[in-house]
XYZ file of C-alpha atoms in Angstrom:
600
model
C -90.087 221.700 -21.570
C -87.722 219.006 -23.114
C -89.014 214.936 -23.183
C -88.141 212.692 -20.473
C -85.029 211.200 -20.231
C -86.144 207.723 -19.298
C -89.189 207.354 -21.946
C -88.614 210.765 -24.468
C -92.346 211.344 -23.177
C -93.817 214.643 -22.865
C -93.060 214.890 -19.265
C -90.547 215.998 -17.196
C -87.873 213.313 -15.864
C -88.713 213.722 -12.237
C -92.623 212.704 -13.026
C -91.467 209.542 -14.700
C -92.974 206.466 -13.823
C -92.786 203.242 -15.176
C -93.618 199.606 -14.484
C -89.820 199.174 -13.875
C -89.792 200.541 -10.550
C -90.849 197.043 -8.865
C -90.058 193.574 -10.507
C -91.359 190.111 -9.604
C -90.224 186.568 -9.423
C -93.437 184.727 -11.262
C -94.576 181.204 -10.020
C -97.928 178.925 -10.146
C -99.707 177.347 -7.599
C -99.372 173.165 -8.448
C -103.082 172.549 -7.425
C -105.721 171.932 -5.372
C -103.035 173.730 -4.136
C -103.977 176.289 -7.629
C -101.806 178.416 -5.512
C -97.625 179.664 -5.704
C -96.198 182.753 -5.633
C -94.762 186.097 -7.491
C -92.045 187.580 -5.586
C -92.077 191.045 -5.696
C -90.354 193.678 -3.787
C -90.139 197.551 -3.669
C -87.018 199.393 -2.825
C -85.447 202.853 -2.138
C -83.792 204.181 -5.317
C -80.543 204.499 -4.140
C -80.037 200.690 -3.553
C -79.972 198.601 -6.311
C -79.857 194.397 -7.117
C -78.581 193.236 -10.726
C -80.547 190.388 -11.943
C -79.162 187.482 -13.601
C -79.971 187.797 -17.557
C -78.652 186.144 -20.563
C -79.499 186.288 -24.521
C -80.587 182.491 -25.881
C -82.331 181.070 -28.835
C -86.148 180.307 -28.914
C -86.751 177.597 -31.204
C -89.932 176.144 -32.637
C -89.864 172.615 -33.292
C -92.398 172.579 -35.455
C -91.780 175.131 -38.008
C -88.358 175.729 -37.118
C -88.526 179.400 -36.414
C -85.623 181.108 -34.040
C -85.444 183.746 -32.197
C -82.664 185.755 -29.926
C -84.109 186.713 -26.840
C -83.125 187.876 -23.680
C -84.185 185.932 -20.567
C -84.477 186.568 -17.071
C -83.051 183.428 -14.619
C -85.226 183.360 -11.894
C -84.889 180.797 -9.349
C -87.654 182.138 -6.944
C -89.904 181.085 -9.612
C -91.956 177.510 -9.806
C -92.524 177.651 -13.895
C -91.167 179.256 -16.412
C -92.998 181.915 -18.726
C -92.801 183.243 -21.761
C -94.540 187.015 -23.036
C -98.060 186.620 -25.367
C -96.190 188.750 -28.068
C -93.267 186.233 -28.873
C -95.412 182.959 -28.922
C -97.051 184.912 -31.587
C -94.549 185.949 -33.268
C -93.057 181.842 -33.527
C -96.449 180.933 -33.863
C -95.452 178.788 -30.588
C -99.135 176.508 -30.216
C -100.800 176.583 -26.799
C -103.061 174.519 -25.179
C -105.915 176.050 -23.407
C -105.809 175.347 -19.532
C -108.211 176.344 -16.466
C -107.411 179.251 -14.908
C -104.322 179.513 -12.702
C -103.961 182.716 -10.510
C -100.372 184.168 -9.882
C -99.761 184.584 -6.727
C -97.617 187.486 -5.107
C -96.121 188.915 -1.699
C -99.056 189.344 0.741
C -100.988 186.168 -1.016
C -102.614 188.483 -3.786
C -103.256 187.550 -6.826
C -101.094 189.666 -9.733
C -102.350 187.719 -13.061
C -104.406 184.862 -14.403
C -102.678 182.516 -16.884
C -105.375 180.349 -19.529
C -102.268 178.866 -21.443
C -99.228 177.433 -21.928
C -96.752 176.474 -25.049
C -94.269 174.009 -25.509
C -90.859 175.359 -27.248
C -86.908 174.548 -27.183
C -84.361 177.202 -25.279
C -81.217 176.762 -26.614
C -77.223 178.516 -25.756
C -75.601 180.714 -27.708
C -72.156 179.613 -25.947
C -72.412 175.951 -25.217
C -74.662 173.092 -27.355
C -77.132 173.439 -24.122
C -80.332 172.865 -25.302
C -83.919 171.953 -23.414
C -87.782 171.525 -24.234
C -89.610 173.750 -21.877
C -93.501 173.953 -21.010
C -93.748 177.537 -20.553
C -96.977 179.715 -19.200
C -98.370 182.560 -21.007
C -98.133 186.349 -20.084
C -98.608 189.602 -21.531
C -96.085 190.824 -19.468
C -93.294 189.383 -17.634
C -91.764 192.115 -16.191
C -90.381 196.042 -17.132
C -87.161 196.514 -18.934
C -84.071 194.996 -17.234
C -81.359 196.856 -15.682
C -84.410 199.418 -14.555
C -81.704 202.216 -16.083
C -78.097 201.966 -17.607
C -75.207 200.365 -15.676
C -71.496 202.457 -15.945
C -69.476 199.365 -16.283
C -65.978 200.500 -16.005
C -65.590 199.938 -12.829
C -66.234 196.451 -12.079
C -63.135 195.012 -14.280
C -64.804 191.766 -15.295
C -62.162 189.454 -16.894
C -62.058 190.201 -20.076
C -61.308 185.960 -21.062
C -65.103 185.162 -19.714
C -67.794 184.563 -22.248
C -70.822 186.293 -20.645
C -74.378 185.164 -20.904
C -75.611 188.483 -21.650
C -72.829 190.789 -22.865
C -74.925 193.935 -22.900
C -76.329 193.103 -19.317
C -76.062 196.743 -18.536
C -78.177 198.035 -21.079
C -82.386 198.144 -20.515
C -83.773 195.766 -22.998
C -87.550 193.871 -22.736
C -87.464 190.018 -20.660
C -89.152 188.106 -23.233
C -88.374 184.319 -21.518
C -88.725 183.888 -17.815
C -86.571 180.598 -16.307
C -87.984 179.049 -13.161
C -86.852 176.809 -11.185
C -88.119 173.919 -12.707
C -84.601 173.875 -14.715
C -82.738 177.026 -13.312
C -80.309 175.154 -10.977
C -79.836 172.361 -13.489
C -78.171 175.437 -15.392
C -75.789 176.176 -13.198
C -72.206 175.210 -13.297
C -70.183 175.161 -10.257
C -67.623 177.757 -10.594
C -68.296 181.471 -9.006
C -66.271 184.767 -9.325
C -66.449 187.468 -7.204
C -65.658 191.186 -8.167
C -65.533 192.580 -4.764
C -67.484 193.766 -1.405
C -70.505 195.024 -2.253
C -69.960 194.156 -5.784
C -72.008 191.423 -8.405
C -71.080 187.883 -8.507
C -70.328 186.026 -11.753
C -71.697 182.295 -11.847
C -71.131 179.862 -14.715
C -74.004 178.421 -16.085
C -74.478 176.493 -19.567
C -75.357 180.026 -21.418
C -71.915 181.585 -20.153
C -71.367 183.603 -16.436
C -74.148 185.220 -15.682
C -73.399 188.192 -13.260
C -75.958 189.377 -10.545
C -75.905 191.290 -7.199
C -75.347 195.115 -5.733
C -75.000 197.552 -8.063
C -75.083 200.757 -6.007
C -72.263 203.029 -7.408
C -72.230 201.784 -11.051
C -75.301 203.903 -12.765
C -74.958 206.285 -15.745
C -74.187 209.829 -14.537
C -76.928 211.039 -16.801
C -79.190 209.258 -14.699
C -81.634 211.505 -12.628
C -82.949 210.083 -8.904
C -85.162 211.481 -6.889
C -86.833 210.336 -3.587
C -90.144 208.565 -4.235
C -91.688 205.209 -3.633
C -94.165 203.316 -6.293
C -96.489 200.212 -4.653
C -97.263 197.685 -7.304
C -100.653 196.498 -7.463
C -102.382 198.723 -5.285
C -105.669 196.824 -5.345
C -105.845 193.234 -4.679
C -107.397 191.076 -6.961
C -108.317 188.750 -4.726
C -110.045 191.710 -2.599
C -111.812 192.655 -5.415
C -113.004 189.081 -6.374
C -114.443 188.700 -2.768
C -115.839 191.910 -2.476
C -117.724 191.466 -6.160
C -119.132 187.836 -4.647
C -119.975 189.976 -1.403
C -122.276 191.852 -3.244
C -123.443 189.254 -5.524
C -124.519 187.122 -2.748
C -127.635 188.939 -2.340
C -128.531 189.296 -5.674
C -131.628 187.465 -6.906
C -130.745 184.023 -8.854
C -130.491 184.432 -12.343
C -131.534 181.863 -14.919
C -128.484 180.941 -17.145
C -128.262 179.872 -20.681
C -127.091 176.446 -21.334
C -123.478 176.909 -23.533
C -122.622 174.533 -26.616
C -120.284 172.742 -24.825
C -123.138 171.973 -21.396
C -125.244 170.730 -24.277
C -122.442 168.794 -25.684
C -121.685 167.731 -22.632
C -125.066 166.785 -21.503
C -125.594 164.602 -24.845
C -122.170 162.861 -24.193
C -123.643 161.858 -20.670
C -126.997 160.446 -22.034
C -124.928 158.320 -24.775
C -122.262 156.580 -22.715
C -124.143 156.253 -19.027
C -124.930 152.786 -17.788
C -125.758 151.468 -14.536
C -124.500 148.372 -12.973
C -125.650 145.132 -11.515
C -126.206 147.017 -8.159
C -127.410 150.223 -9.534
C -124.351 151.960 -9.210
C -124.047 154.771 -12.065
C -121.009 153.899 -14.873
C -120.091 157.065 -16.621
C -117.084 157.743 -19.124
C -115.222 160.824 -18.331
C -116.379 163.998 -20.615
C -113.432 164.617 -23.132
C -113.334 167.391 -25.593
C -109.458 166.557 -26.720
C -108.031 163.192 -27.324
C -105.703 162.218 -23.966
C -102.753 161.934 -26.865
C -102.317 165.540 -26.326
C -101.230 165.118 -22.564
C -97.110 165.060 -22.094
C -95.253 163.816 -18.917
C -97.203 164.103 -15.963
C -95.019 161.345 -13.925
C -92.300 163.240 -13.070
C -94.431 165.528 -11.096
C -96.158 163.639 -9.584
C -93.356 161.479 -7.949
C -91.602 164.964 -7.030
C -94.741 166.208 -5.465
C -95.092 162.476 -3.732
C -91.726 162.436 -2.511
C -92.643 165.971 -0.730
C -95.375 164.511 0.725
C -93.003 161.962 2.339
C -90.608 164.316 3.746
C -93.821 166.077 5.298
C -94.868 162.422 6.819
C -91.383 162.012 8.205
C -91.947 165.540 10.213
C -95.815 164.320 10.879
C -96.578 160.831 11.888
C -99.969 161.477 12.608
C -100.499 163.110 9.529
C -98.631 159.890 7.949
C -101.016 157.509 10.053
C -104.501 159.196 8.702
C -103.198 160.077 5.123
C -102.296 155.675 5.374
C -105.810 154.872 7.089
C -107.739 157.154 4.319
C -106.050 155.243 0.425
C -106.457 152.058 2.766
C -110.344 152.965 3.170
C -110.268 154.063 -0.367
C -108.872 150.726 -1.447
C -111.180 148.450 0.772
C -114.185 150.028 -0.881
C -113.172 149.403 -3.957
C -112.287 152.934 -5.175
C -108.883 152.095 -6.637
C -107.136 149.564 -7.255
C -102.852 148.805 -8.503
C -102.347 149.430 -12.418
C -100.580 146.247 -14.382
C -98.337 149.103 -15.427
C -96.387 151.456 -13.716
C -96.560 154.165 -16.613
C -100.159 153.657 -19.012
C -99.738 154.911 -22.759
C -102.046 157.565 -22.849
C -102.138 158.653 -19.059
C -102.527 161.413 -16.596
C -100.742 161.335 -12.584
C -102.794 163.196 -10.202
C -100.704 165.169 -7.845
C -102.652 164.923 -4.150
C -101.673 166.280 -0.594
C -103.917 166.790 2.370
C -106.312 169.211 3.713
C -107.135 168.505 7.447
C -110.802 170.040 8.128
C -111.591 170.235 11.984
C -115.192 171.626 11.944
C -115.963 167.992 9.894
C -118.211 165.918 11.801
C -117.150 162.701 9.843
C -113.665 163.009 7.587
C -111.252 165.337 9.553
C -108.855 164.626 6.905
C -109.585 164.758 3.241
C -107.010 163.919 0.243
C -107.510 166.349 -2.371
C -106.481 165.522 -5.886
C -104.869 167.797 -8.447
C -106.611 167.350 -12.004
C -104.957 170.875 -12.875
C -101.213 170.630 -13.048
C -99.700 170.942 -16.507
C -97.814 167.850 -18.056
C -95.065 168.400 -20.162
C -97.012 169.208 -23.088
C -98.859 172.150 -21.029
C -102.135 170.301 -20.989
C -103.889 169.118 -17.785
C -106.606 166.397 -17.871
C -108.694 169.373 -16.590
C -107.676 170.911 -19.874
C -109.499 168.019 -21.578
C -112.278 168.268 -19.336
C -115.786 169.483 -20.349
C -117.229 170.949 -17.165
C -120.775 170.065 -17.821
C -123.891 172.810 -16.544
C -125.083 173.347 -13.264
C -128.119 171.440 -12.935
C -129.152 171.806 -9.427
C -131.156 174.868 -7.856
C -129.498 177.609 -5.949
C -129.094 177.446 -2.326
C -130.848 180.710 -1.777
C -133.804 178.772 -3.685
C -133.504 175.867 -2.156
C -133.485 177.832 1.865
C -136.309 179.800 0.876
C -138.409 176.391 -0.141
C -137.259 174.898 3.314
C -138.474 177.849 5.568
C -142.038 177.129 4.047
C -142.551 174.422 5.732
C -143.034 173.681 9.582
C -140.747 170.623 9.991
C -137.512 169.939 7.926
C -135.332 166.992 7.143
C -131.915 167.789 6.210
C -129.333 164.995 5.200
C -126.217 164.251 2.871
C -124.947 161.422 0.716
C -122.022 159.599 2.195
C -118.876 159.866 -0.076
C -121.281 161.270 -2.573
C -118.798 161.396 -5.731
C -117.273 158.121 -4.826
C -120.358 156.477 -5.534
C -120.340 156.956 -9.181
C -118.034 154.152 -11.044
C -115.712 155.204 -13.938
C -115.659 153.417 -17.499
C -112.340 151.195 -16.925
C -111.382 152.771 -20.480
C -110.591 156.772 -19.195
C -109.307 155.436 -15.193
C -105.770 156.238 -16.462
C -106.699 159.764 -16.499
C -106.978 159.007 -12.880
C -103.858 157.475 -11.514
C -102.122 158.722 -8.424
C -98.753 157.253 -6.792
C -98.485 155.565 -3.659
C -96.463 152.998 -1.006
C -97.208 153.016 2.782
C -93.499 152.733 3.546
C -90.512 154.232 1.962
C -88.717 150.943 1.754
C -91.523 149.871 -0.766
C -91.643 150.527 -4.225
C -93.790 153.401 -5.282
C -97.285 151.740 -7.242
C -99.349 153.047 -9.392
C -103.023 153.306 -8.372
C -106.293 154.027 -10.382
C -108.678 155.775 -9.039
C -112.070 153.927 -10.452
C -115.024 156.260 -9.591
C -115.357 159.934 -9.939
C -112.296 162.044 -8.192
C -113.171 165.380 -6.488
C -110.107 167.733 -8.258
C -111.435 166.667 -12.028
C -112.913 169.314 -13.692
C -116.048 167.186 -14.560
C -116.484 165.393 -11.038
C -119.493 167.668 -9.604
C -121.701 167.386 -12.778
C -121.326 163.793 -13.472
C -122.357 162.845 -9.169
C -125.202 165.496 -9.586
C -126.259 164.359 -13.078
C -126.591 161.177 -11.713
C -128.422 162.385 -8.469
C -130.650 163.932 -10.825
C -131.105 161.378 -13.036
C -132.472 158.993 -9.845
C -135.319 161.354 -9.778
C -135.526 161.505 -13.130
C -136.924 157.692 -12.504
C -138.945 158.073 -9.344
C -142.306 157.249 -10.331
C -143.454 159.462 -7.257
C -144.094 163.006 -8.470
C -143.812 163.879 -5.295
C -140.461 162.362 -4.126
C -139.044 163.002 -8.026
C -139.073 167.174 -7.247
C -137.108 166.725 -3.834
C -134.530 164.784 -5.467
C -134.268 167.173 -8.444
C -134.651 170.359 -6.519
C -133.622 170.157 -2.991
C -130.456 169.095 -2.978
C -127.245 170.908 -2.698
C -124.341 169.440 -3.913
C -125.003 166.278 -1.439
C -127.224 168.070 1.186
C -130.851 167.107 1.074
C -132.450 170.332 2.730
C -136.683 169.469 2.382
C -139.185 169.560 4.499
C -143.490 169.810 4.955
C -146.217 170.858 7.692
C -146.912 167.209 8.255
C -144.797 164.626 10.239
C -146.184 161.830 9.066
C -145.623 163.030 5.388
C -141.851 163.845 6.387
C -141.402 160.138 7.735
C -143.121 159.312 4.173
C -140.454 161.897 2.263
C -137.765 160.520 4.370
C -138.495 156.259 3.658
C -138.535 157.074 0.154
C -135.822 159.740 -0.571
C -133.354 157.141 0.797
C -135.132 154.229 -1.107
C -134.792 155.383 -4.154
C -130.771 157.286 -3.619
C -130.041 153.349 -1.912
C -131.152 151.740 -5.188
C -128.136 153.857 -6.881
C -125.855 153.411 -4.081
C -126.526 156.910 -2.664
C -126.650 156.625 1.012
C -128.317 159.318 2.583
C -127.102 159.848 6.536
C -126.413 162.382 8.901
C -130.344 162.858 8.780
C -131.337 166.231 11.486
C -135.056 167.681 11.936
C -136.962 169.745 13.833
C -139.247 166.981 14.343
C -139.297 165.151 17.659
C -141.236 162.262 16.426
C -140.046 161.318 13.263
C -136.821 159.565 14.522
C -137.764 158.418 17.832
C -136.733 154.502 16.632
C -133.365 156.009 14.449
C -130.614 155.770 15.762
C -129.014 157.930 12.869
C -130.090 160.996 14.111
C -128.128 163.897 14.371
C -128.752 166.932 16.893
C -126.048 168.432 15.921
C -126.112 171.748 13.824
C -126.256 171.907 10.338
C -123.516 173.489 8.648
C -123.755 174.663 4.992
C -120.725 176.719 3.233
C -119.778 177.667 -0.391
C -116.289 177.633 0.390
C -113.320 176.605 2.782
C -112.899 180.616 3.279
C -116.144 181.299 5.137
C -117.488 180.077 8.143
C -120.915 178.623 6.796
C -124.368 179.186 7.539
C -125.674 177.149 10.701
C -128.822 175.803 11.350
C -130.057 174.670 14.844
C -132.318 171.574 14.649
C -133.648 171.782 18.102
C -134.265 175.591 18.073
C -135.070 175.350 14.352
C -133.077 178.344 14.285
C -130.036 179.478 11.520
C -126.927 181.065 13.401
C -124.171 182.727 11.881
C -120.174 182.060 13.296
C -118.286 184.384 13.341
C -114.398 185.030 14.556
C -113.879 188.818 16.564
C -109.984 189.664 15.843
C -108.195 189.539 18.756
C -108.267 192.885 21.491
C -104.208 193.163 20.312
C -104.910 193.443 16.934
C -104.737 196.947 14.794
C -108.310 197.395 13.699
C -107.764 198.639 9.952
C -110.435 198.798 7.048
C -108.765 196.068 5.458
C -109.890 193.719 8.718
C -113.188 194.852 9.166
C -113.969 194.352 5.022
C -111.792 190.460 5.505
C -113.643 189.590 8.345
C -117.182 190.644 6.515
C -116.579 188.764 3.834
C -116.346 185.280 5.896
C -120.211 185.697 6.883
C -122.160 183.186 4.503
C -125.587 184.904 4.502
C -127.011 183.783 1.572
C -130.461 184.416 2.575
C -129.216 188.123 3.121
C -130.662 187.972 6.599
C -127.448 189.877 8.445
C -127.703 193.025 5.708
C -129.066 195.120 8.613
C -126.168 194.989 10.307
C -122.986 194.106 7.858
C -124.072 196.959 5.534
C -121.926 199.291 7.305
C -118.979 197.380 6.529
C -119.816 197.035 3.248
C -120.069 201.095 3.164
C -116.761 201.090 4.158
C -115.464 200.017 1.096
């Protein structure tokens, strides 16, 4: 039996298989939204789309290395990339950068980049040149054309200067270019080499040519009738499915890292407290902010966006206007004497309306993740800092001890923790409540949910007010009984629970930690509160599942759930989605979701 035509493997032709078969248009998700998109599409062999290629220089401005490469134009992406094996081989420096899951067709997950690198695309036909912040891959996509292209046919003017003169022949994508610069590429003339033919379009490299290609392939290619999916199994699946299982797995202890002992020194060192009590903490850094590039530019774009969805939304408008005004009246921000600090970071924000709230039904969420134009992220810069508090399976199984219990939560919890003046341009966001105005620039003064380091530094503080109880007693409940900013305690007397209650929110008011939203099983405790709350208690790891419910005046948990809808096609894939939104962290339901988890 002879090698394969397609890879000169030891199989035959018609059993070839190859990561070709599918490509992908690659994009990131500009965060909290994280998450963007990867385009990908499968086909029937006997239709085929050209993409738009062309050969450019790679240059490294530091040691002045180039490279030819061949590059795939993709204007269905939102960043550009570039392959692991060329930033090595130009020694292109990266800076690290949290996680950021590519997204694909069908909202899964295809790849997780941890990097980026900074490096200078240049033309081989015009003096077109541009820096680019490009993410890192090990793979792009397969070899472009997916098999050899018979020219001949589509008499292409022998006068143009193509971007990729050997567009017909399979070669490696080494550079992919996203529409962050793709259309400012383009030039405005367009050829057209017939119906059902490519286009050419004139761009800065030379005319690129893309489109149908059904009748032009090498007669020594072989096709047969077969279909490939790509990524079978969705990593996002498989991440909730792992956490499924996890869920009822005991609590492990962990093992503090260097960096949550760096970290936890760095708090002890710079901490203060204000006049009022207030904690004053200095962000956690583990780079200098010089490394961060542009970060502006992004921000005004995404800002601008925002606007347009305003204009379509005037409620939306109204509440995102009444929330920075609320923001700004309690002293949370405040206008920056300059429009543009030396160092400085933008935060890109947006909205996320939450209906099940029973106080905020619209929250701004702030993006500490987007790259500048250096590839770093004040995330990037951002030591996370341990987990100090107990688990919530810990902290349930405590509460169900007891006959009565006192739940609660800290009003604007992270808000309450001031920022050293010094690292609030790490924090700046834009803003004006009317287009005619000009756009300001705000700094966000106290700790800023959407920074890497915001939920250590609010619960190291928590912590740190028990830390200073003088009450034994009182000390443990702050410490160990609260999640996130839920107090979940309790005892088998009421009078001790009115005692628990007076000086829990004692000692969190003397560091400006308002406690509210107080609910109990106990009938007496509140009789002259007004503050009570008889409604249930909802606690939730995540936005994805429906929480965990507990029913103060039957002292009973509950567990929401949403049945599909009667029209809907029951699959697998539905009954293993809809498991996976039960929050059971007790494991109390595994009688009865255990089947579904068999399923898998």
């Amino acid at each position: 039996m002879g090698s394969c035509r397609q890879c000169q493997q030891k199989h035959n032709t018609l059993l070839h298989s190859s990561n070709d078969d599918v490509t992908a248009n690659l994009s990131t998700d500009e965060q909290v939204e994280p998450n963007e998109s990867v385009a990908a599409f499968s086909r029937q062999m006997s239709k085929h789309v050209l993409l738009s290629t062309a050969l450019i220089e790679v240059f490294n401005p530091i040691n002045k290395q180039v490279e030819k490469v061949r590059a795939l134009l993709d204007c269905g992406s939102q960043s550009s990339f570039i392959t692991k094996s060329l930033q090595r081989r130009m020694s292109l420096r990266t800076c690290p950068m949290q996680a950021l899951n590519v997204i694909g067709i069908g909202n899964n997950s295809s790849n997780t980049v941890y990097e980026s690198c900074l490096t200078q695309i240049k033309s081989l036909n015009s003096n077109y040149s541009v820096t680019l912040s490009c993410l890192v891959l090990n793979e792009l996509t397969g070899r472009l054309p997916k098999t050899p292209v018979d020219i001949q046919a589509l008499k292409i003017p022998n006068s143009l200067t193509l971007a990729d003169p050997e567009f017909y022949k399979p070669a490696p994508i080494e550079v992919l270019i996203g529409a962050d610069i793709f259309w400012d590429i383009l030039n405005s003339e367009q050829l057209s080499l017939g119906p059902n033919n490519p286009k050419l379009q004139n761009s800065k490299f030379g005319w690129i040519i893309a489109g149908p290609i059904n009748n032009y392939f090498s007669k020594e290619t072989i096709h047969c009738n077969h279909s490939r999916i790509a990524n079978p199994t969705s990593n996002e699946i498989h991440k909730m499915l792992t956490k499924f299982w996890e869920l009822e797995e005991l609590p492990q202890k962990t093992v503090r890292s260097q960096n949550d002992i760096a970290c936890e020194k760095y708090f002890l060192n710079t901490t203060t407290r204000l006049e009022s009590g207030r904690f004053c903490v200095k962000l956690p850094l583990k780079d200098s902010p010089d490394c961060l590039g542009d970060s502006y530019s992004q921000a005004k774009k995404r800002f601008l966006n925002l606007e347009q969805r305003f204009r379509r939304n005037k409620e939306l408008e109204s509440k995102y206007v009444e929330f920075i005004r609320e923001y700004a009246d309690m002293g949370h921000l405040s206008e920056s004497p300059t429009l543009i600090p030396n160092p400085s970071y933008f935060l890109c924000h947006h909205a996320v309306i939450k209906e099940n709230s029973e106080s905020t039904k619209l929250r701004v969420v702030f993006d500490g993740s987007a790259p500048t134009t250096s590839g770093s992220s004040v995330n990037g810069i951002l030591m996370v800092g341990p987990n100090i508090q107990d688990s919530l399976f810990s902290i349930l199984v405590r509460a169900r001890q007891h006959k009565f219990i006192l739940t609660g939560d800290i009003a604007k919890m992270y808000r309450q923790v001031q920022i050293e003046s010094s690292d609030q341009n790490l924090q700046l966001i834009l803003w004006r409540e009317d287009e005619s105005q000009p756009i300001k620039t705000l700094r966000l003064s106290t700790v800023t949910y959407g920074t890497a380091s915001a939920s250590y530094l609010s619960t190291r503080c928590l912590w740190q007010v028990g830390q200073e109880c003088g009450d034994e007693i009182i000390k443990n409940i702050i410490q160990h009984d609260f999640y996130v900013d839920d107090l979940i305690t309790g005892c088998d007397d009421e009078d001790q629970l009115k005692y628990i209650q007076n000086s829990v929110s004692n000692a969190l008011n003397s560091a400006c930690f308002p406690l509210r939203k107080y609910k109990t099983n106990s009938k007496n405790l509140f009789q002259n509160l007004h503050e009570i709350n008889t409604e249930h208690l909802t606690i939730s790891e995540s936005s994805s599942t429906l929480g965990l419910c507990w029913d103060p005046s039957k002292d009973a948990f509950s567990f929401p759930i949403e049945i599909p809808l009667l029209s809907d096609k029951i699959t697998k894939r539905l009954i293993l989605s809809s498991s996976f939104r039960i929050f059971d962290p007790l494991g109390l339901l595994s009688p009865c979701i255990i089947q579904p988890k068999i399923l898998h």
